[in-house]
Structures are given as structure tokens and as C-alpha cells.
Amino acid sequence: IAGITQAPTSQILAAGRRMTLRCTQDMRHNAMYWYRQDLGLGLRLIHYSNTAGTTGKGEVPDGYSVSRANTDDFPLTLASAVPSQTSVYFCASSDTPQGIDGYTFGSGTRLTVV
Amino acid sequence: ILNVEQSPQSLHVQEGDSTNFTCSFPSSNFYALHWYRWETAKSPEALFVMTLNGDEKKKGRISATLNTKEGYSYLYIKGSQPEDSATYLCAFDPSGGSNYKLTFGKGTLLTVNP
């Protein structure tokens, strides 16, 4: 089934540890995004990529990095996790950067930093 | 940071009732307005992407209207069913230019009681 696969589904992580959240899509979408969802705050954009080889910062990029080596994969790395990064992380993609057909979302990764 | 407001925050209706909710967004530099349906324990799914002032889109019992000059969109559900229970998100795209970023509202949580 075409879509976005995120891994892991959930993770408990010790503060200070490094963690990479994986995101893979099989729709050949050009643009990909990482959002975090926090109670009362809604979905906030962390980083995005308009096309393979390019990335950009969203609303809340601090403490996170991304790479886009190819079309399909868009990993999100927390270099040194802190408790405030406890959240549910959603990866999304769109056919074009304009997203005119809407975004396709993954099922999310629930991360708890202790 | 763009201000995208949704109201009400939550709504309880009886099966068969028709309902509507509002998304407010900045009226300047408009490119597109997205609506998503987000069921509990699932990922958001695109309902509509609207780009033209006065646009009206429909999918089954759900429809949406757009007023870009005054900066609002309405989502209507006719004859609500329990399976319509979900959070409905709107998202504003201000540019369609080089920085393709959707800003999401916090959503309206709809509960349809049988």
C-alpha cells in the first residue's frame, strides 16, 4: 500500500542520547516534512524538504536536523535529546512543494525523553 | 508565526444533525487553504485543498467554502454520523513560493453521538 512509513512507532529515550526517526515514502513525492504534535499547540513544522538534496527550517527547528539524500527517505535526528522534545512526530509528504493535492501523513512516532 | 484559528475547539452533536466549523487565517498573501480529517489513533487525511476565493468543494456529506478576502473557511457536515467523529484541521499556505510551509490550526474535535 502506497504511503509513508515511520519508525519506530514509539520510543523511550534517555536525555542526552542521540536518536534518528525514520521516514520513508513510496509515492515519489518531491516534498517532505516533519511536524511535532503537542497538546494544545497543534502540529508545528520542524523541518521540510522541497526536493531531494534540499532542506529548510520550519517553525521549531532547534535541536533537530534532517537530511534528504534521496527522494524516498527523510530522517529526523535529535542530536542530544531533551525532555521538551517529548512529543508525537509526524512525517508528511506532498507530490509538489505547493502541496496542491494535500499532504500524506505517516502514522507518527511517539517519543518520550526521560 | 502565522495565526490560524479554528472554532469551536470541540463540538458534540447528535447523529443526523448538520454542523459546521470555522477556520480563520490571514487574508494577505493567500495561496491555499487545506482541510484534514484526523481520527483518533490514525494520521491526518486530506479532505480539501482550496485556492480560489468563493470556492466551494464537496466530498459526500462534507463540504467547504472559502473567503480569502476576509480570511475564513467553513467546513460543513450534513447529517452527521458517528463515523464522522474526528478532529478536523485546517492549514494555511501563505505563499506557494520557495518556502512551502503549511501552518495548521489546533483543530475542532467533533463527537457525533448515536
Coordinates of N, CA and C in Angstrom, one line a residue:
Chain A
I1 N 0.9 -1.2 0.0 CA 0.0 0.0 0.0 C 0.9 1.2 0.0
A2 N 0.7 2.1 -1.0 CA 1.5 3.3 -1.1 C 1.3 4.2 0.1
G3 N 2.3 4.8 0.6 CA 2.2 5.7 1.7 C 3.5 6.0 2.3
I4 N 3.4 6.4 3.6 CA 4.6 6.8 4.4 C 4.8 5.9 5.5
T5 N 6.0 5.4 5.7 CA 6.3 4.5 6.8 C 7.2 5.2 7.8
Q6 N 6.8 5.3 9.1 CA 7.6 5.9 10.1 C 8.1 4.8 11.1
A7 N 9.3 5.0 11.6 CA 9.8 4.0 12.6 C 10.8 4.8 13.5
P8 N 10.8 4.4 14.8 CA 9.9 3.4 15.4 C 8.5 4.0 15.6
T9 N 7.6 3.2 16.0 CA 6.2 3.6 16.4 C 6.3 4.4 17.7
S10 N 7.0 4.0 18.6 CA 7.2 4.7 19.9 C 8.6 4.4 20.4
Q11 N 9.1 5.3 21.3 CA 10.4 5.1 21.8 C 10.5 5.9 23.1
I12 N 11.1 5.3 24.1 CA 11.5 6.0 25.4 C 13.0 6.2 25.3
L13 N 13.4 7.4 25.5 CA 14.8 7.8 25.2 C 15.4 8.5 26.4
A14 N 16.6 8.2 26.8 CA 17.2 8.9 27.9 C 17.7 10.3 27.4
A15 N 17.6 11.3 28.3 CA 18.0 12.6 27.9 C 19.5 12.5 27.6
G16 N 19.9 13.3 26.6 CA 21.3 13.3 26.2 C 21.7 12.3 25.1
R17 N 20.8 11.4 24.8 CA 21.1 10.4 23.8 C 20.7 10.9 22.4
R18 N 21.3 10.4 21.4 CA 21.1 10.7 20.0 C 20.0 9.7 19.5
M19 N 19.1 10.3 18.7 CA 18.0 9.4 18.1 C 17.7 9.9 16.7
T20 N 17.5 8.9 15.8 CA 17.0 9.2 14.5 C 15.7 8.6 14.3
L21 N 14.7 9.4 13.9 CA 13.4 9.0 13.5 C 13.4 8.8 12.0
R22 N 12.9 7.6 11.6 CA 13.0 7.3 10.1 C 11.6 7.6 9.5
C23 N 11.7 8.0 8.2 CA 10.5 8.3 7.4 C 10.8 7.9 6.0
T24 N 10.0 7.0 5.4 CA 10.2 6.5 4.1 C 8.9 6.6 3.3
Q25 N 8.9 7.2 2.1 CA 7.7 7.2 1.3 C 7.9 6.5 0.0
D26 N 6.8 5.9 -0.5 CA 7.0 5.2 -1.8 C 6.1 5.8 -2.9
M27 N 5.8 7.0 -2.8 CA 4.9 7.7 -3.7 C 5.7 8.6 -4.7
R28 N 7.0 8.6 -4.5 CA 7.9 9.5 -5.3 C 7.5 11.0 -5.2
H29 N 7.0 11.3 -4.0 CA 6.7 12.7 -3.8 C 7.9 13.6 -3.6
N30 N 7.9 14.8 -4.2 CA 9.0 15.6 -4.1 C 9.3 16.2 -2.8
A31 N 8.2 16.7 -2.1 CA 8.4 17.4 -0.9 C 8.1 16.5 0.4
M32 N 8.8 16.7 1.4 CA 8.6 16.0 2.7 C 8.8 17.0 3.9
Y33 N 8.1 16.6 5.0 CA 8.0 17.5 6.1 C 8.1 16.7 7.4
W34 N 8.5 17.3 8.4 CA 8.4 16.8 9.8 C 7.7 17.8 10.7
Y35 N 6.6 17.2 11.3 CA 5.9 18.0 12.3 C 5.9 17.4 13.6
R36 N 5.8 18.2 14.7 CA 5.6 17.6 16.0 C 4.2 18.1 16.5
Q37 N 3.5 17.2 17.3 CA 2.2 17.5 17.8 C 2.3 17.5 19.3
D38 N 1.9 18.6 19.9 CA 1.9 18.7 21.3 C 0.5 19.2 21.7
L39 N 0.1 18.7 22.9 CA -1.2 19.1 23.4 C -1.4 20.6 23.5
G40 N -2.5 21.1 22.9 CA -2.8 22.5 23.0 C -2.0 23.3 22.0
L41 N -1.1 22.7 21.3 CA -0.3 23.5 20.3 C -0.5 23.1 18.9
G42 N -1.1 22.0 18.6 CA -1.3 21.6 17.3 C -0.1 21.1 16.6
L43 N -0.1 20.9 15.3 CA 1.0 20.5 14.5 C 1.9 21.7 14.2
R44 N 3.2 21.5 14.5 CA 4.2 22.6 14.2 C 5.3 22.0 13.4
L45 N 5.7 22.7 12.3 CA 6.7 22.3 11.4 C 8.1 22.4 11.9
I46 N 8.8 21.3 11.9 CA 10.2 21.3 12.4 C 11.2 21.6 11.2
H47 N 11.2 20.7 10.2 CA 12.0 20.9 9.0 C 11.2 20.5 7.8
Y48 N 11.6 20.9 6.6 CA 11.0 20.5 5.4 C 12.0 20.3 4.3
S49 N 11.6 19.6 3.2 CA 12.5 19.5 2.1 C 11.6 19.6 0.8
N50 N 11.9 20.5 0.0 CA 11.1 20.7 -1.2 C 11.4 19.7 -2.3
T51 N 12.7 19.2 -2.2 CA 13.1 18.2 -3.2 C 14.4 17.5 -2.7
A52 N 14.7 16.4 -3.2 CA 15.9 15.7 -2.8 C 17.1 16.6 -2.9
G53 N 17.9 16.6 -1.8 CA 19.1 17.4 -1.8 C 19.0 18.8 -1.2
T54 N 17.7 19.1 -0.8 CA 17.5 20.4 -0.2 C 16.7 20.3 1.1
T55 N 16.9 21.1 2.0 CA 16.2 21.1 3.3 C 16.0 22.6 3.7
G56 N 15.0 22.8 4.6 CA 14.7 24.1 5.1 C 14.2 24.0 6.6
K57 N 14.3 25.1 7.3 CA 13.9 25.1 8.7 C 12.4 25.5 8.8
G58 N 11.7 24.9 9.7 CA 10.3 25.3 9.9 C 10.2 26.2 11.1
E59 N 9.1 26.0 11.8 CA 8.8 26.9 13.0 C 9.6 26.6 14.2
V60 N 9.9 25.3 14.4 CA 10.6 24.8 15.6 C 11.8 23.9 15.3
P61 N 12.8 24.4 14.7 CA 13.9 23.6 14.2 C 15.0 23.2 15.2
D62 N 15.1 24.0 16.3 CA 16.2 23.9 17.2 C 16.2 22.5 17.9
G63 N 17.4 21.9 17.9 CA 17.7 20.6 18.5 C 17.4 19.5 17.5
Y64 N 17.0 19.8 16.3 CA 16.7 18.8 15.3 C 17.5 19.0 14.0
S65 N 17.9 18.0 13.3 CA 18.5 18.1 12.0 C 17.8 17.1 11.0
V66 N 17.9 17.3 9.7 CA 17.3 16.4 8.7 C 18.3 16.3 7.6
S67 N 18.1 15.3 6.8 CA 18.8 15.2 5.5 C 17.9 14.6 4.5
R68 N 18.2 14.8 3.2 CA 17.4 14.3 2.2 C 18.3 13.9 1.0
A69 N 18.9 12.7 1.3 CA 19.9 12.2 0.3 C 19.2 11.6 -1.0
N70 N 17.9 11.2 -0.8 CA 17.2 10.7 -2.0 C 15.7 11.1 -1.8
T71 N 14.9 10.7 -2.8 CA 13.5 11.1 -2.8 C 12.7 10.5 -1.7
D72 N 13.0 9.2 -1.4 CA 12.2 8.4 -0.6 C 12.4 8.6 0.9
D73 N 13.6 9.0 1.4 CA 13.9 9.0 2.8 C 14.1 10.4 3.3
F74 N 13.6 10.6 4.6 CA 13.7 11.9 5.2 C 13.9 11.7 6.7
P75 N 15.0 11.3 7.2 CA 15.2 11.1 8.6 C 15.3 12.3 9.4
L76 N 14.8 12.3 10.6 CA 14.9 13.4 11.6 C 15.8 13.0 12.7
T77 N 16.8 13.7 13.0 CA 17.8 13.4 14.1 C 17.7 14.4 15.2
L78 N 17.7 13.8 16.4 CA 17.8 14.6 17.6 C 19.2 14.3 18.1
A79 N 20.1 15.3 18.1 CA 21.5 15.1 18.4 C 21.7 14.8 19.9
S80 N 21.0 15.4 20.7 CA 21.1 15.2 22.2 C 19.8 15.5 22.8
A81 N 19.0 14.5 23.0 CA 17.6 14.7 23.3 C 17.4 15.3 24.7
V82 N 16.3 16.2 24.7 CA 16.0 16.8 26.0 C 14.5 16.6 26.3
P83 N 14.0 16.6 27.5 CA 12.7 16.3 27.8 C 11.6 17.1 27.0
S84 N 12.0 18.3 26.7 CA 11.0 19.1 25.9 C 10.8 18.6 24.5
Q85 N 11.5 17.7 24.1 CA 11.3 17.0 22.8 C 10.4 15.8 22.9
T86 N 9.9 15.6 24.1 CA 8.8 14.6 24.2 C 7.6 15.1 23.4
S87 N 7.2 14.3 22.4 CA 6.1 14.7 21.5 C 5.7 13.5 20.6
V88 N 4.7 13.7 19.8 CA 4.4 12.8 18.7 C 4.9 13.5 17.4
Y89 N 5.7 12.7 16.7 CA 6.3 13.3 15.5 C 5.7 12.7 14.2
F90 N 5.2 13.5 13.3 CA 4.6 13.1 12.1 C 5.5 13.5 10.9
C91 N 5.7 12.5 10.0 CA 6.3 12.8 8.8 C 5.2 12.9 7.7
A92 N 5.4 13.8 6.8 CA 4.4 14.0 5.7 C 5.1 14.2 4.4
S93 N 4.3 14.1 3.3 CA 4.9 14.3 2.0 C 3.8 14.9 1.1
S94 N 4.2 15.6 0.0 CA 3.3 16.1 -1.0 C 4.0 15.9 -2.3
D95 N 3.1 15.7 -3.3 CA 3.6 15.5 -4.7 C 4.5 16.6 -5.2
T96 N 4.0 17.8 -4.9 CA 4.7 19.0 -5.3 C 4.9 19.9 -4.0
P97 N 5.9 20.8 -4.0 CA 6.1 21.6 -2.8 C 4.9 22.5 -2.6
Q98 N 4.1 22.7 -3.6 CA 2.8 23.5 -3.4 C 1.8 22.7 -2.6
G99 N 1.9 21.4 -2.6 CA 1.0 20.5 -1.9 C -0.4 20.7 -2.3
I100 N -0.7 20.9 -3.6 CA -2.0 21.2 -4.0 C -3.0 20.0 -4.0
D101 N -2.4 18.8 -3.9 CA -3.3 17.7 -3.7 C -3.3 17.3 -2.2
G102 N -2.8 18.1 -1.3 CA -2.8 17.8 0.1 C -1.6 17.0 0.5
Y103 N -1.4 16.9 1.8 CA -0.3 16.2 2.3 C -0.7 14.8 2.7
T104 N 0.2 13.8 2.5 CA 0.0 12.5 3.1 C 0.9 12.3 4.3
F105 N 0.2 11.9 5.4 CA 0.9 11.8 6.7 C 1.3 10.3 7.0
G106 N 2.4 10.1 7.7 CA 2.7 8.8 8.3 C 1.9 8.7 9.6
S107 N 2.0 7.5 10.2 CA 1.2 7.2 11.4 C 1.8 7.7 12.7
G108 N 3.0 8.4 12.6 CA 3.5 9.0 13.8 C 4.5 8.2 14.6
T109 N 5.4 8.9 15.3 CA 6.3 8.3 16.3 C 6.1 9.0 17.6
R110 N 5.8 8.2 18.6 CA 5.6 8.8 19.9 C 6.9 8.7 20.7
L111 N 7.5 9.8 21.0 CA 8.8 9.8 21.6 C 8.7 10.4 23.0
T112 N 9.2 9.7 24.0 CA 9.3 10.2 25.4 C 10.7 10.3 25.8
V113 N 11.2 11.5 26.2 CA 12.5 11.7 26.6 C 12.5 11.9 28.1
V114 N 13.3 11.0 28.8 CA 13.2 11.0 30.3 C 14.6 11.3 30.8
Chain B
I1 N 5.3 33.9 12.8 CA 4.4 32.8 13.1 C 3.0 33.3 12.6
L2 N 2.3 32.5 11.8 CA 1.0 32.9 11.3 C -0.1 32.4 12.2
N3 N -1.1 33.2 12.3 CA -2.2 32.9 13.2 C -3.4 32.2 12.5
V4 N -3.5 30.9 12.7 CA -4.6 30.1 12.1 C -5.5 29.7 13.3
E5 N -6.7 30.2 13.3 CA -7.6 29.9 14.4 C -8.8 29.0 13.9
Q6 N -9.2 28.1 14.8 CA -10.3 27.2 14.5 C -11.3 27.3 15.6
S7 N -12.6 27.4 15.3 CA -13.6 27.4 16.3 C -14.8 26.6 15.8
P8 N -15.5 25.9 16.8 CA -15.1 25.8 18.2 C -14.0 24.9 18.4
Q9 N -13.4 24.8 19.6 CA -12.4 23.8 19.9 C -13.0 22.4 19.9
S10 N -14.2 22.2 20.4 CA -14.8 20.9 20.4 C -16.3 21.1 20.2
L11 N -17.0 20.0 19.8 CA -18.4 20.1 19.4 C -19.0 18.7 19.6
H12 N -20.1 18.7 20.3 CA -20.8 17.4 20.4 C -22.2 17.6 19.7
V13 N -22.5 16.7 18.8 CA -23.8 16.7 18.1 C -24.4 15.3 18.1
Q14 N -25.7 15.3 17.8 CA -26.4 14.1 17.7 C -26.4 13.5 16.3
E15 N -26.4 12.2 16.2 CA -26.5 11.6 14.8 C -27.6 12.3 14.1
G16 N -27.4 12.6 12.8 CA -28.4 13.2 12.0 C -28.3 14.7 11.9
D17 N -27.7 15.4 13.0 CA -27.5 16.8 13.0 C -26.6 17.3 11.9
S18 N -26.8 18.4 11.4 CA -25.8 19.1 10.5 C -25.0 20.1 11.3
T19 N -23.8 20.2 11.0 CA -22.9 21.1 11.8 C -21.9 21.8 10.9
N20 N -21.3 22.8 11.4 CA -20.2 23.5 10.7 C -19.2 24.1 11.7
F21 N -18.0 24.3 11.2 CA -17.0 24.9 12.0 C -16.2 25.8 11.1
T22 N -15.4 26.7 11.8 CA -14.7 27.8 11.1 C -13.2 27.7 11.2
C23 N -12.6 28.2 10.2 CA -11.1 28.3 10.2 C -10.8 29.8 9.7
S24 N -10.1 30.5 10.6 CA -9.7 31.9 10.2 C -8.2 32.0 10.0
F25 N -7.8 32.7 9.0 CA -6.4 32.8 8.6 C -6.1 34.2 8.1
P26 N -4.9 34.5 8.0 CA -4.5 35.9 7.5 C -5.0 36.1 6.1
S27 N -5.6 37.2 5.8 CA -6.2 37.4 4.5 C -5.2 37.9 3.4
S28 N -3.9 38.2 3.9 CA -2.9 38.7 2.9 C -2.0 37.5 2.5
N29 N -1.5 37.6 1.3 CA -0.5 36.6 0.8 C -1.1 35.2 0.8
F30 N -2.3 35.1 0.4 CA -3.0 33.8 0.4 C -2.6 32.9 -0.8
Y31 N -2.3 31.6 -0.5 CA -2.1 30.7 -1.6 C -3.1 29.6 -1.6
A32 N -3.2 28.9 -0.5 CA -4.1 27.8 -0.4 C -4.6 27.5 1.1
L33 N -5.7 26.9 1.2 CA -6.2 26.5 2.5 C -6.6 25.0 2.4
H34 N -6.0 24.3 3.4 CA -6.2 22.8 3.4 C -7.2 22.5 4.5
W35 N -8.0 21.4 4.3 CA -8.8 20.8 5.4 C -8.4 19.3 5.5
Y36 N -8.2 18.9 6.8 CA -7.8 17.5 7.0 C -8.7 16.9 8.1
R37 N -8.9 15.6 8.0 CA -9.7 14.9 8.9 C -8.8 13.9 9.7
W38 N -8.8 14.0 11.0 CA -7.9 13.2 11.8 C -8.6 12.4 12.8
E39 N -8.7 11.1 12.6 CA -9.4 10.2 13.5 C -8.4 9.8 14.6
T40 N -8.9 9.5 15.7 CA -8.1 9.1 16.9 C -7.2 7.8 16.5
A41 N -6.0 7.9 16.8 CA -5.0 6.8 16.6 C -4.7 6.5 15.1
K42 N -5.1 7.5 14.3 CA -4.7 7.4 12.9 C -3.9 8.7 12.5
S43 N -3.6 8.9 11.3 CA -2.9 10.1 10.8 C -3.9 11.0 10.0
P44 N -3.6 12.2 10.0 CA -4.5 13.2 9.2 C -4.6 12.8 7.8
E45 N -5.9 12.9 7.3 CA -6.1 12.6 5.9 C -6.7 13.9 5.2
A46 N -6.2 14.2 4.0 CA -6.6 15.4 3.3 C -8.0 15.3 2.9
L47 N -8.8 16.3 3.1 CA -10.2 16.4 2.6 C -10.2 17.3 1.4
F48 N -9.8 18.6 1.6 CA -9.9 19.5 0.5 C -8.6 20.4 0.5
V49 N -8.2 20.9 -0.7 CA -7.3 21.9 -0.8 C -8.0 23.0 -1.7
M50 N -8.1 24.2 -1.1 CA -8.9 25.3 -1.8 C -7.9 26.4 -2.1
T51 N -8.1 27.0 -3.3 CA -7.2 28.0 -3.7 C -7.9 29.3 -4.1
L52 N -9.1 29.2 -4.5 CA -9.8 30.4 -5.2 C -10.9 31.0 -4.2
N53 N -10.9 32.3 -4.1 CA -11.9 32.9 -3.4 C -13.3 32.6 -3.9
G54 N -14.2 32.2 -3.0 CA -15.5 31.8 -3.4 C -15.6 30.3 -3.7
D55 N -14.5 29.6 -3.7 CA -14.5 28.2 -4.0 C -15.4 27.5 -3.0
E56 N -16.0 26.4 -3.5 CA -16.8 25.5 -2.7 C -16.5 24.1 -3.2
K57 N -16.1 23.2 -2.2 CA -15.8 21.9 -2.6 C -16.6 20.9 -1.7
K58 N -16.9 19.7 -2.3 CA -17.8 18.8 -1.6 C -17.2 17.4 -1.8
K59 N -17.4 16.6 -0.7 CA -17.0 15.2 -0.7 C -18.0 14.5 0.1
G60 N -19.0 13.9 -0.6 CA -20.1 13.2 0.1 C -20.9 14.2 0.9
R61 N -21.0 14.0 2.2 CA -21.8 14.9 3.1 C -21.0 16.0 3.6
I62 N -19.7 16.1 3.3 CA -18.8 17.2 3.8 C -18.6 18.2 2.7
S63 N -18.7 19.4 3.0 CA -18.4 20.5 2.0 C -17.6 21.6 2.7
A64 N -17.0 22.4 1.9 CA -16.2 23.5 2.5 C -16.3 24.7 1.6
T65 N -16.3 25.9 2.2 CA -16.3 27.2 1.4 C -15.1 28.0 1.8
L66 N -14.8 29.0 0.9 CA -13.6 29.7 1.2 C -13.8 31.2 0.8
N67 N -13.4 32.1 1.8 CA -13.4 33.5 1.6 C -12.0 34.0 1.9
T68 N -11.3 34.3 0.8 CA -9.9 34.7 1.0 C -9.8 36.2 1.4
K69 N -10.8 37.0 1.0 CA -10.7 38.4 1.2 C -10.9 38.7 2.7
E70 N -11.8 38.0 3.3 CA -12.0 38.2 4.8 C -11.3 37.1 5.6
G71 N -10.6 36.2 5.0 CA -9.8 35.2 5.7 C -10.5 34.2 6.5
Y72 N -11.5 33.5 5.9 CA -12.1 32.4 6.7 C -12.6 31.3 5.7
S73 N -12.7 30.1 6.3 CA -13.3 29.0 5.5 C -14.2 28.3 6.5
Y74 N -15.3 27.8 5.9 CA -16.2 27.0 6.7 C -16.2 25.5 6.2
L75 N -16.3 24.6 7.2 CA -16.5 23.2 6.8 C -17.8 22.8 7.3
Y76 N -18.6 22.2 6.5 CA -20.0 21.7 6.8 C -20.1 20.2 6.7
I77 N -20.8 19.6 7.7 CA -21.1 18.2 7.6 C -22.6 18.1 7.7
K78 N -23.2 17.5 6.7 CA -24.7 17.3 6.6 C -25.0 16.0 7.2
G79 N -26.0 15.9 8.1 CA -26.5 14.6 8.6 C -25.3 13.8 9.2
S80 N -24.8 14.4 10.3 CA -23.6 13.8 10.9 C -23.8 12.3 11.3
Q81 N -22.8 11.5 11.2 CA -22.8 10.1 11.6 C -21.7 9.9 12.6
P82 N -21.9 8.9 13.4 CA -20.8 8.6 14.4 C -19.5 8.4 13.8
E83 N -19.4 7.9 12.6 CA -18.1 7.7 11.9 C -17.4 9.1 11.5
D84 N -18.2 10.2 11.6 CA -17.6 11.5 11.3 C -16.9 12.0 12.5
S85 N -17.0 11.3 13.6 CA -16.2 11.8 14.8 C -14.8 11.8 14.6
A86 N -14.1 12.9 14.7 CA -12.7 13.1 14.4 C -12.3 14.5 14.8
T87 N -11.1 14.8 14.7 CA -10.6 16.2 14.7 C -10.4 16.7 13.3
Y88 N -11.0 17.9 13.1 CA -10.9 18.5 11.7 C -9.9 19.6 11.8
L89 N -8.9 19.5 11.0 CA -7.8 20.5 11.0 C -7.9 21.3 9.7
C90 N -7.6 22.6 9.9 CA -7.4 23.4 8.7 C -5.9 23.9 8.7
A91 N -5.4 24.2 7.5 CA -4.0 24.6 7.4 C -3.9 25.6 6.3
F92 N -3.1 26.7 6.6 CA -3.0 27.8 5.7 C -1.6 27.8 5.0
D93 N -1.6 28.0 3.7 CA -0.4 28.1 3.0 C -0.3 29.5 2.5
P94 N 0.6 30.3 3.0 CA 0.6 31.7 2.6 C 1.3 32.1 1.3
S95 N 2.1 31.2 0.7 CA 2.9 31.6 -0.4 C 2.9 30.8 -1.6
G96 N 3.0 29.5 -1.5 CA 3.2 28.7 -2.7 C 4.5 29.0 -3.3
G97 N 5.3 29.8 -2.7 CA 6.6 30.1 -3.3 C 7.8 29.2 -2.8
S98 N 8.9 29.8 -2.5 CA 10.1 29.0 -2.2 C 10.0 28.3 -0.8
N99 N 9.2 28.9 0.0 CA 9.1 28.4 1.4 C 7.7 27.7 1.6
Y100 N 7.6 26.5 1.2 CA 6.3 25.9 1.2 C 6.0 25.4 2.6
K101 N 5.3 26.1 3.4 CA 5.0 25.7 4.7 C 3.5 25.9 5.0
L102 N 2.9 24.8 5.5 CA 1.6 24.8 6.0 C 1.6 25.2 7.4
T103 N 0.8 26.1 7.8 CA 0.6 26.4 9.3 C -0.8 25.8 9.6
F104 N -0.8 24.9 10.6 CA -2.0 24.3 11.0 C -2.7 25.0 12.1
G105 N -4.0 25.0 12.1 CA -4.8 25.3 13.3 C -4.8 24.2 14.3
K106 N -5.4 24.5 15.5 CA -5.3 23.4 16.5 C -6.5 22.4 16.4
G107 N -7.4 22.7 15.5 CA -8.4 21.7 15.2 C -9.7 21.9 15.9
T108 N -10.8 21.3 15.4 CA -12.1 21.2 16.0 C -12.4 19.7 16.2
L109 N -12.6 19.3 17.5 CA -12.9 17.9 17.8 C -14.4 17.7 17.7
L110 N -14.8 16.9 16.8 CA -16.2 16.7 16.6 C -16.5 15.3 17.2
T111 N -17.5 15.2 18.0 CA -18.1 14.0 18.5 C -19.5 13.8 18.1
V112 N -19.8 12.8 17.4 CA -21.2 12.6 17.0 C -21.8 11.4 17.8
N113 N -22.8 11.7 18.6 CA -23.4 10.7 19.5 C -24.5 10.0 18.8
P114 N -24.5 8.6 18.9 CA -25.6 7.8 18.2 C -26.9 8.0 18.8

